Amino acid sequence: MSKHKLTTAPKPLDLDVRPGQSVELLKELHILTRDGKLNQDSRRKLKQVYHLFQFIEKLLKELPPSETGPTLADHGAGKSYLGFIIYDLFFKALGQGTIYGIETRSELVASSQALAQRLGFERMQFLNLSVAESAHSAELPAQIDVVTALHACDTATDDAIAFGLQKKAQYMVLVPCCQAELARALNQNKALNLQRTPLAELWRHPLHTREVGSQLTNVLRCLYLESQGYTVTVTELVGWEHSMKNELILAKYTGQKKRAAGERLLALLQEFGVEELMGARYPVAMN
């Protein structure tokens, strides 16, 4: 075989559809057309989900073996693109483990349930609950191995983190979206903070308030996870040309709570003048 052929041979992820992927599933999800074609929007969506699957597959393989197999909760599941593809490419061949899709829109839950039945994806369950409600639902086990939240809007990402902490998740995979809670808190004390510190110039204008609020929210989330015993990696999900909601937070439980992370989190809340409004969101116990 020539050197040229070796360098140009396509790798599985160079293809639009991964080897082993159910074409029937992709048609049901309307990612593929009836004649098996991909339009530009579907290609972009599929690339995003496949890229996220690469991260999640690695984490699932790192879990210790168990009698029942891995458990994964997908928050803000929507049409469950991610859950179905993870099941199709990993859980189906594994023969054990369960995926829970959590979604507030009842019509999407019903359609996902029907699709799972048609495809014989028996170990997929869909719950018509908010992220916050799911933490107290008897329909979910006491422990969940992997928690995902893809583009969960505003405080739903924080609820997914709280859920993961309660369920003693080994891994959390988060792609935040549309953070507004902290921006509202910054607005509430804006005049006072402008007198108190020149740092408040960072969020004096409404556009900057939204941008700073979004950035600071994710920084606080990472510090909070570190303070609760997780190591955190932050990276891009896909290229910015595909999605502006592109920050991927990967958290792995180690059990080593970082006191310094909790101290910095509290210092940031105080520096930005939002400790009274946001302190309950990040309850860091200081010994």
mmCIF file of N, CA, C and O in Angstrom, residues 48-127:
data_model
loop_
_atom_site.group_PDB
_atom_site.id
_atom_site.type_symbol
_atom_site.label_atom_id
_atom_site.label_comp_id
_atom_site.label_asym_id
_atom_site.label_seq_id
_atom_site.Cartn_x
_atom_site.Cartn_y
_atom_site.Cartn_z
ATOM 1 N N GLN A 48 -22.058 17.991 16.052
ATOM 2 C CA GLN A 48 -22.066 18.428 17.441
ATOM 3 C C GLN A 48 -22.330 17.256 18.378
ATOM 4 O O GLN A 48 -21.625 17.067 19.372
ATOM 5 N N VAL A 49 -23.348 16.447 18.055
ATOM 6 C CA VAL A 49 -23.706 15.315 18.909
ATOM 7 C C VAL A 49 -22.611 14.255 18.899
ATOM 8 O O VAL A 49 -22.265 13.699 19.944
ATOM 9 N N TYR A 50 -22.032 13.978 17.741
ATOM 10 C CA TYR A 50 -20.950 12.992 17.657
ATOM 11 C C TYR A 50 -19.736 13.445 18.472
ATOM 12 O O TYR A 50 -19.075 12.631 19.124
ATOM 13 N N HIS A 51 -19.429 14.727 18.393
ATOM 14 C CA HIS A 51 -18.272 15.236 19.126
ATOM 15 C C HIS A 51 -18.493 15.077 20.630
ATOM 16 O O HIS A 51 -17.581 14.665 21.365
ATOM 17 N N LEU A 52 -19.708 15.374 21.085
ATOM 18 C CA LEU A 52 -20.032 15.214 22.499
ATOM 19 C C LEU A 52 -20.022 13.738 22.884
ATOM 20 O O LEU A 52 -19.575 13.363 23.969
ATOM 21 N N PHE A 53 -20.500 12.880 21.973
ATOM 22 C CA PHE A 53 -20.494 11.444 22.235
ATOM 23 C C PHE A 53 -19.074 10.931 22.461
ATOM 24 O O PHE A 53 -18.848 10.052 23.301
ATOM 25 N N GLN A 54 -18.102 11.463 21.724
ATOM 26 C CA GLN A 54 -16.711 11.043 21.916
ATOM 27 C C GLN A 54 -16.262 11.232 23.359
ATOM 28 O O GLN A 54 -15.606 10.366 23.941
ATOM 29 N N PHE A 55 -16.606 12.374 23.944
ATOM 30 C CA PHE A 55 -16.260 12.632 25.338
ATOM 31 C C PHE A 55 -16.985 11.654 26.262
ATOM 32 O O PHE A 55 -16.391 11.086 27.175
ATOM 33 N N ILE A 56 -18.284 11.486 26.029
ATOM 34 C CA ILE A 56 -19.100 10.661 26.921
ATOM 35 C C ILE A 56 -18.723 9.188 26.823
ATOM 36 O O ILE A 56 -18.674 8.479 27.839
ATOM 37 N N GLU A 57 -18.448 8.713 25.618
ATOM 38 C CA GLU A 57 -18.043 7.322 25.442
ATOM 39 C C GLU A 57 -16.795 7.009 26.262
ATOM 40 O O GLU A 57 -16.711 5.953 26.921
ATOM 41 N N LYS A 58 -15.839 7.915 26.253
ATOM 42 C CA LYS A 58 -14.605 7.718 27.022
ATOM 43 C C LYS A 58 -14.914 7.605 28.511
ATOM 44 O O LYS A 58 -14.367 6.745 29.209
ATOM 45 N N LEU A 59 -15.824 8.447 29.005
ATOM 46 C CA LEU A 59 -16.182 8.419 30.422
ATOM 47 C C LEU A 59 -16.915 7.127 30.778
ATOM 48 O O LEU A 59 -16.653 6.528 31.827
ATOM 49 N N LEU A 60 -17.823 6.698 29.916
ATOM 50 C CA LEU A 60 -18.560 5.463 30.166
ATOM 51 C C LEU A 60 -17.613 4.264 30.250
ATOM 52 O O LEU A 60 -17.814 3.352 31.062
ATOM 53 N N LYS A 61 -16.585 4.270 29.416
ATOM 54 C CA LYS A 61 -15.628 3.161 29.419
ATOM 55 C C LYS A 61 -14.759 3.159 30.673
ATOM 56 O O LYS A 61 -14.211 2.118 31.051
ATOM 57 N N GLU A 62 -14.630 4.312 31.319
ATOM 58 C CA GLU A 62 -13.814 4.402 32.527
ATOM 59 C C GLU A 62 -14.570 3.970 33.780
ATOM 60 O O GLU A 62 -13.961 3.764 34.833
ATOM 61 N N LEU A 63 -15.901 3.830 33.682
ATOM 62 C CA LEU A 63 -16.683 3.423 34.845
ATOM 63 C C LEU A 63 -16.358 1.983 35.228
ATOM 64 O O LEU A 63 -16.169 1.136 34.360
ATOM 65 N N PRO A 64 -16.310 1.681 36.524
ATOM 66 C CA PRO A 64 -16.084 0.292 36.929
ATOM 67 C C PRO A 64 -17.285 -0.572 36.537
ATOM 68 O O PRO A 64 -18.423 -0.088 36.511
ATOM 69 N N PRO A 65 -17.072 -1.833 36.202
ATOM 70 C CA PRO A 65 -18.183 -2.706 35.819
ATOM 71 C C PRO A 65 -19.154 -2.922 36.982
ATOM 72 O O PRO A 65 -18.753 -2.892 38.147
ATOM 73 N N SER A 66 -20.421 -3.100 36.640
ATOM 74 C CA SER A 66 -21.437 -3.368 37.657
ATOM 75 C C SER A 66 -22.440 -4.365 37.108
ATOM 76 O O SER A 66 -22.475 -4.625 35.900
ATOM 77 N N GLU A 67 -23.266 -4.925 37.971
ATOM 78 C CA GLU A 67 -24.243 -5.930 37.557
ATOM 79 C C GLU A 67 -25.306 -5.348 36.637
ATOM 80 O O GLU A 67 -25.796 -6.022 35.730
ATOM 81 N N THR A 68 -25.678 -4.099 36.871
ATOM 82 C CA THR A 68 -26.764 -3.491 36.092
ATOM 83 C C THR A 68 -26.267 -2.623 34.948
ATOM 84 O O THR A 68 -27.053 -2.213 34.097
ATOM 85 N N GLY A 69 -24.968 -2.317 34.921
ATOM 86 C CA GLY A 69 -24.426 -1.477 33.870
ATOM 87 C C GLY A 69 -24.531 -0.002 34.212
ATOM 88 O O GLY A 69 -25.112 0.385 35.228
ATOM 89 N N PRO A 70 -23.989 0.857 33.372
ATOM 90 C CA PRO A 70 -23.958 2.292 33.660
ATOM 91 C C PRO A 70 -25.342 2.933 33.588
ATOM 92 O O PRO A 70 -26.231 2.455 32.887
ATOM 93 N N THR A 71 -25.480 4.028 34.315
ATOM 94 C CA THR A 71 -26.702 4.839 34.263
ATOM 95 C C THR A 71 -26.328 6.242 33.815
ATOM 96 O O THR A 71 -25.305 6.791 34.243
ATOM 97 N N LEU A 72 -27.158 6.807 32.957
ATOM 98 C CA LEU A 72 -26.910 8.153 32.435
ATOM 99 C C LEU A 72 -28.216 8.927 32.439
ATOM 100 O O LEU A 72 -29.247 8.419 31.980
ATOM 101 N N ALA A 73 -28.191 10.132 32.994
ATOM 102 C CA ALA A 73 -29.354 11.018 32.982
ATOM 103 C C ALA A 73 -29.065 12.200 32.075
ATOM 104 O O ALA A 73 -28.077 12.914 32.275
ATOM 105 N N ASP A 74 -29.925 12.396 31.072
ATOM 106 C CA ASP A 74 -29.767 13.485 30.103
ATOM 107 C C ASP A 74 -30.829 14.537 30.388
ATOM 108 O O ASP A 74 -32.021 14.315 30.156
ATOM 109 N N HIS A 75 -30.396 15.676 30.918
ATOM 110 C CA HIS A 75 -31.327 16.733 31.321
ATOM 111 C C HIS A 75 -31.620 17.688 30.168
ATOM 112 O O HIS A 75 -30.755 17.992 29.364
ATOM 113 N N GLY A 76 -32.867 18.173 30.126
ATOM 114 C CA GLY A 76 -33.281 19.029 29.025
ATOM 115 C C GLY A 76 -33.138 18.281 27.721
ATOM 116 O O GLY A 76 -32.621 18.797 26.731
ATOM 117 N N ALA A 77 -33.619 17.031 27.710
ATOM 118 C CA ALA A 77 -33.332 16.101 26.610
ATOM 119 C C ALA A 77 -33.903 16.545 25.271
ATOM 120 O O ALA A 77 -33.384 16.167 24.219
ATOM 121 N N GLY A 78 -34.982 17.352 25.273
ATOM 122 C CA GLY A 78 -35.592 17.758 24.011
ATOM 123 C C GLY A 78 -36.090 16.549 23.241
ATOM 124 O O GLY A 78 -36.820 15.711 23.761
ATOM 125 N N LYS A 79 -35.653 16.410 22.006
ATOM 126 C CA LYS A 79 -36.030 15.253 21.187
ATOM 127 C C LYS A 79 -35.103 14.058 21.427
ATOM 128 O O LYS A 79 -35.207 13.038 20.737
ATOM 129 N N SER A 80 -34.203 14.206 22.396
ATOM 130 C CA SER A 80 -33.304 13.126 22.827
ATOM 131 C C SER A 80 -32.351 12.653 21.733
ATOM 132 O O SER A 80 -32.007 11.468 21.672
ATOM 133 N N TYR A 81 -31.900 13.582 20.885
ATOM 134 C CA TYR A 81 -30.879 13.227 19.901
ATOM 135 C C TYR A 81 -29.682 12.577 20.585
ATOM 136 O O TYR A 81 -29.214 11.507 20.171
ATOM 137 N N LEU A 82 -29.192 13.233 21.626
ATOM 138 C CA LEU A 82 -27.990 12.755 22.302
ATOM 139 C C LEU A 82 -28.227 11.390 22.944
ATOM 140 O O LEU A 82 -27.433 10.458 22.769
ATOM 141 N N GLY A 83 -29.319 11.261 23.689
ATOM 142 C CA GLY A 83 -29.605 9.998 24.364
ATOM 143 C C GLY A 83 -29.748 8.839 23.408
ATOM 144 O O GLY A 83 -29.204 7.747 23.638
ATOM 145 N N PHE A 84 -30.473 9.035 22.312
ATOM 146 C CA PHE A 84 -30.673 7.967 21.337
ATOM 147 C C PHE A 84 -29.352 7.547 20.685
ATOM 148 O O PHE A 84 -29.094 6.360 20.481
ATOM 149 N N ILE A 85 -28.509 8.512 20.367
ATOM 150 C CA ILE A 85 -27.245 8.177 19.705
ATOM 151 C C ILE A 85 -26.287 7.489 20.678
ATOM 152 O O ILE A 85 -25.591 6.538 20.308
ATOM 153 N N ILE A 86 -26.259 7.928 21.940
ATOM 154 C CA ILE A 86 -25.430 7.233 22.937
ATOM 155 C C ILE A 86 -25.907 5.795 23.109
ATOM 156 O O ILE A 86 -25.095 4.862 23.176
ATOM 157 N N TYR A 87 -27.212 5.596 23.163
ATOM 158 C CA TYR A 87 -27.751 4.240 23.324
ATOM 159 C C TYR A 87 -27.400 3.389 22.105
ATOM 160 O O TYR A 87 -26.942 2.252 22.238
ATOM 161 N N ASP A 88 -27.589 3.958 20.934
ATOM 162 C CA ASP A 88 -27.365 3.207 19.696
ATOM 163 C C ASP A 88 -25.904 2.803 19.536
ATOM 164 O O ASP A 88 -25.591 1.683 19.116
ATOM 165 N N LEU A 89 -24.987 3.714 19.886
ATOM 166 C CA LEU A 89 -23.565 3.467 19.655
ATOM 167 C C LEU A 89 -22.850 2.815 20.829
ATOM 168 O O LEU A 89 -21.746 2.289 20.657
ATOM 169 N N PHE A 90 -23.449 2.828 22.026
ATOM 170 C CA PHE A 90 -22.749 2.280 23.190
ATOM 171 C C PHE A 90 -23.603 1.304 23.994
ATOM 172 O O PHE A 90 -23.235 0.141 24.167
ATOM 173 N N PHE A 91 -24.748 1.748 24.488
ATOM 174 C CA PHE A 91 -25.556 0.925 25.390
ATOM 175 C C PHE A 91 -26.132 -0.307 24.693
ATOM 176 O O PHE A 91 -26.258 -1.364 25.303
ATOM 177 N N LYS A 92 -26.495 -0.189 23.423
ATOM 178 C CA LYS A 92 -27.127 -1.305 22.708
ATOM 179 C C LYS A 92 -26.203 -2.512 22.658
ATOM 180 O O LYS A 92 -26.606 -3.629 23.003
ATOM 181 N N ALA A 93 -24.967 -2.309 22.265
ATOM 182 C CA ALA A 93 -24.008 -3.412 22.178
ATOM 183 C C ALA A 93 -23.589 -3.902 23.559
ATOM 184 O O ALA A 93 -23.296 -5.086 23.745
ATOM 185 N N LEU A 94 -23.584 -3.003 24.540
ATOM 186 C CA LEU A 94 -23.194 -3.374 25.901
ATOM 187 C C LEU A 94 -24.181 -4.368 26.511
ATOM 188 O O LEU A 94 -23.802 -5.223 27.304
ATOM 189 N N GLY A 95 -25.459 -4.237 26.155
ATOM 190 C CA GLY A 95 -26.470 -5.164 26.649
ATOM 191 C C GLY A 95 -26.939 -4.902 28.062
ATOM 192 O O GLY A 95 -27.702 -5.691 28.637
ATOM 193 N N GLN A 96 -26.517 -3.815 28.659
ATOM 194 C CA GLN A 96 -26.969 -3.443 30.005
ATOM 195 C C GLN A 96 -26.807 -1.933 30.172
ATOM 196 O O GLN A 96 -26.210 -1.261 29.339
ATOM 197 N N GLY A 97 -27.365 -1.417 31.268
ATOM 198 C CA GLY A 97 -27.312 0.020 31.515
ATOM 199 C C GLY A 97 -28.586 0.713 31.063
ATOM 200 O O GLY A 97 -29.322 0.201 30.215
ATOM 201 N N THR A 98 -28.833 1.888 31.625
ATOM 202 C CA THR A 98 -30.076 2.621 31.359
ATOM 203 C C THR A 98 -29.789 4.091 31.122
ATOM 204 O O THR A 98 -28.953 4.694 31.805
ATOM 205 N N ILE A 99 -30.502 4.656 30.150
ATOM 206 C CA ILE A 99 -30.467 6.098 29.893
ATOM 207 C C ILE A 99 -31.815 6.694 30.274
ATOM 208 O O ILE A 99 -32.865 6.176 29.883
ATOM 209 N N TYR A 100 -31.773 7.779 31.044
ATOM 210 C CA TYR A 100 -32.980 8.493 31.454
ATOM 211 C C TYR A 100 -32.990 9.853 30.745
ATOM 212 O O TYR A 100 -32.085 10.664 30.951
ATOM 213 N N GLY A 101 -34.001 10.091 29.928
ATOM 214 C CA GLY A 101 -34.171 11.383 29.286
ATOM 215 C C GLY A 101 -35.162 12.214 30.076
ATOM 216 O O GLY A 101 -36.305 11.791 30.285
ATOM 217 N N ILE A 102 -34.745 13.382 30.544
ATOM 218 C CA ILE A 102 -35.581 14.230 31.403
ATOM 219 C C ILE A 102 -35.932 15.497 30.640
ATOM 220 O O ILE A 102 -35.059 16.245 30.209
ATOM 221 N N GLU A 103 -37.237 15.722 30.461
ATOM 222 C CA GLU A 103 -37.717 16.804 29.603
ATOM 223 C C GLU A 103 -39.062 17.311 30.116
ATOM 224 O O GLU A 103 -39.910 16.520 30.542
ATOM 225 N N THR A 104 -39.252 18.646 30.078
ATOM 226 C CA THR A 104 -40.491 19.237 30.597
ATOM 227 C C THR A 104 -41.641 19.228 29.592
ATOM 228 O O THR A 104 -42.798 19.329 29.982
ATOM 229 N N ARG A 105 -41.339 19.109 28.302
ATOM 230 C CA ARG A 105 -42.401 19.155 27.289
ATOM 231 C C ARG A 105 -42.962 17.753 27.060
ATOM 232 O O ARG A 105 -42.285 16.876 26.533
ATOM 233 N N SER A 106 -44.202 17.577 27.482
ATOM 234 C CA SER A 106 -44.817 16.251 27.495
ATOM 235 C C SER A 106 -44.898 15.630 26.105
ATOM 236 O O SER A 106 -44.763 14.410 25.953
ATOM 237 N N GLU A 107 -45.100 16.449 25.065
ATOM 238 C CA GLU A 107 -45.216 15.909 23.713
ATOM 239 C C GLU A 107 -43.887 15.315 23.233
ATOM 240 O O GLU A 107 -43.869 14.316 22.504
ATOM 241 N N LEU A 108 -42.763 15.913 23.662
ATOM 242 C CA LEU A 108 -41.460 15.375 23.285
ATOM 243 C C LEU A 108 -41.163 14.090 24.054
ATOM 244 O O LEU A 108 -40.563 13.160 23.513
ATOM 245 N N VAL A 109 -41.594 14.036 25.303
ATOM 246 C CA VAL A 109 -41.426 12.818 26.095
ATOM 247 C C VAL A 109 -42.211 11.671 25.455
ATOM 248 O O VAL A 109 -41.693 10.561 25.293
ATOM 249 N N ALA A 110 -43.453 11.953 25.054
ATOM 250 C CA ALA A 110 -44.301 10.920 24.438
ATOM 251 C C ALA A 110 -43.711 10.436 23.121
ATOM 252 O O ALA A 110 -43.679 9.225 22.848
ATOM 253 N N SER A 111 -43.211 11.362 22.287
ATOM 254 C CA SER A 111 -42.649 10.952 20.996
ATOM 255 C C SER A 111 -41.358 10.161 21.185
ATOM 256 O O SER A 111 -41.091 9.204 20.447
ATOM 257 N N SER A 112 -40.550 10.508 22.189
ATOM 258 C CA SER A 112 -39.320 9.764 22.465
ATOM 259 C C SER A 112 -39.636 8.360 22.971
ATOM 260 O O SER A 112 -38.981 7.382 22.584
ATOM 261 N N GLN A 113 -40.644 8.256 23.826
ATOM 262 C CA GLN A 113 -41.057 6.941 24.318
ATOM 263 C C GLN A 113 -41.510 6.049 23.161
ATOM 264 O O GLN A 113 -41.142 4.864 23.088
ATOM 265 N N ALA A 114 -42.287 6.615 22.264
ATOM 266 C CA ALA A 114 -42.790 5.845 21.115
ATOM 267 C C ALA A 114 -41.649 5.412 20.207
ATOM 268 O O ALA A 114 -41.627 4.275 19.722
ATOM 269 N N LEU A 115 -40.682 6.300 19.984
ATOM 270 C CA LEU A 115 -39.545 5.966 19.125
ATOM 271 C C LEU A 115 -38.697 4.862 19.757
ATOM 272 O O LEU A 115 -38.264 3.928 19.065
ATOM 273 N N ALA A 116 -38.465 4.946 21.058
ATOM 274 C CA ALA A 116 -37.676 3.917 21.740
ATOM 275 C C ALA A 116 -38.359 2.549 21.622
ATOM 276 O O ALA A 116 -37.685 1.528 21.428
ATOM 277 N N GLN A 117 -39.676 2.541 21.706
ATOM 278 C CA GLN A 117 -40.421 1.277 21.556
ATOM 279 C C GLN A 117 -40.285 0.736 20.138
ATOM 280 O O GLN A 117 -40.069 -0.466 19.943
ATOM 281 N N ARG A 118 -40.400 1.609 19.140
ATOM 282 C CA ARG A 118 -40.294 1.163 17.743
ATOM 283 C C ARG A 118 -38.919 0.569 17.444
ATOM 284 O O ARG A 118 -38.799 -0.392 16.685
ATOM 285 N N LEU A 119 -37.890 1.153 18.031
ATOM 286 C CA LEU A 119 -36.530 0.715 17.750
ATOM 287 C C LEU A 119 -36.062 -0.412 18.665
ATOM 288 O O LEU A 119 -34.981 -0.963 18.468
ATOM 289 N N GLY A 120 -36.870 -0.741 19.674
ATOM 290 C CA GLY A 120 -36.471 -1.781 20.611
ATOM 291 C C GLY A 120 -35.399 -1.337 21.588
ATOM 292 O O GLY A 120 -34.636 -2.160 22.101
ATOM 293 N N PHE A 121 -35.342 -0.037 21.871
ATOM 294 C CA PHE A 121 -34.380 0.503 22.835
ATOM 295 C C PHE A 121 -35.016 0.404 24.226
ATOM 296 O O PHE A 121 -35.498 1.385 24.791
ATOM 297 N N GLU A 122 -34.994 -0.795 24.782
ATOM 298 C CA GLU A 122 -35.770 -1.096 25.982
ATOM 299 C C GLU A 122 -35.243 -0.416 27.237
ATOM 300 O O GLU A 122 -35.993 -0.219 28.199
ATOM 301 N N ARG A 123 -33.972 -0.086 27.263
ATOM 302 C CA ARG A 123 -33.375 0.475 28.474
ATOM 303 C C ARG A 123 -33.223 1.998 28.376
ATOM 304 O O ARG A 123 -32.297 2.577 28.914
ATOM 305 N N MET A 124 -34.181 2.605 27.671
ATOM 306 C CA MET A 124 -34.304 4.062 27.661
ATOM 307 C C MET A 124 -35.628 4.426 28.330
ATOM 308 O O MET A 124 -36.671 3.861 27.998
ATOM 309 N N GLN A 125 -35.566 5.354 29.271
ATOM 310 C CA GLN A 125 -36.769 5.835 29.950
ATOM 311 C C GLN A 125 -36.844 7.350 29.792
ATOM 312 O O GLN A 125 -35.810 8.032 29.820
ATOM 313 N N PHE A 126 -38.063 7.856 29.649
ATOM 314 C CA PHE A 126 -38.263 9.284 29.440
ATOM 315 C C PHE A 126 -39.236 9.807 30.488
ATOM 316 O O PHE A 126 -40.326 9.267 30.661
ATOM 317 N N LEU A 127 -38.821 10.854 31.184
ATOM 318 C CA LEU A 127 -39.590 11.378 32.307
ATOM 319 C C LEU A 127 -40.002 12.823 32.041
ATOM 320 O O LEU A 127 -39.174 13.659 31.671
#
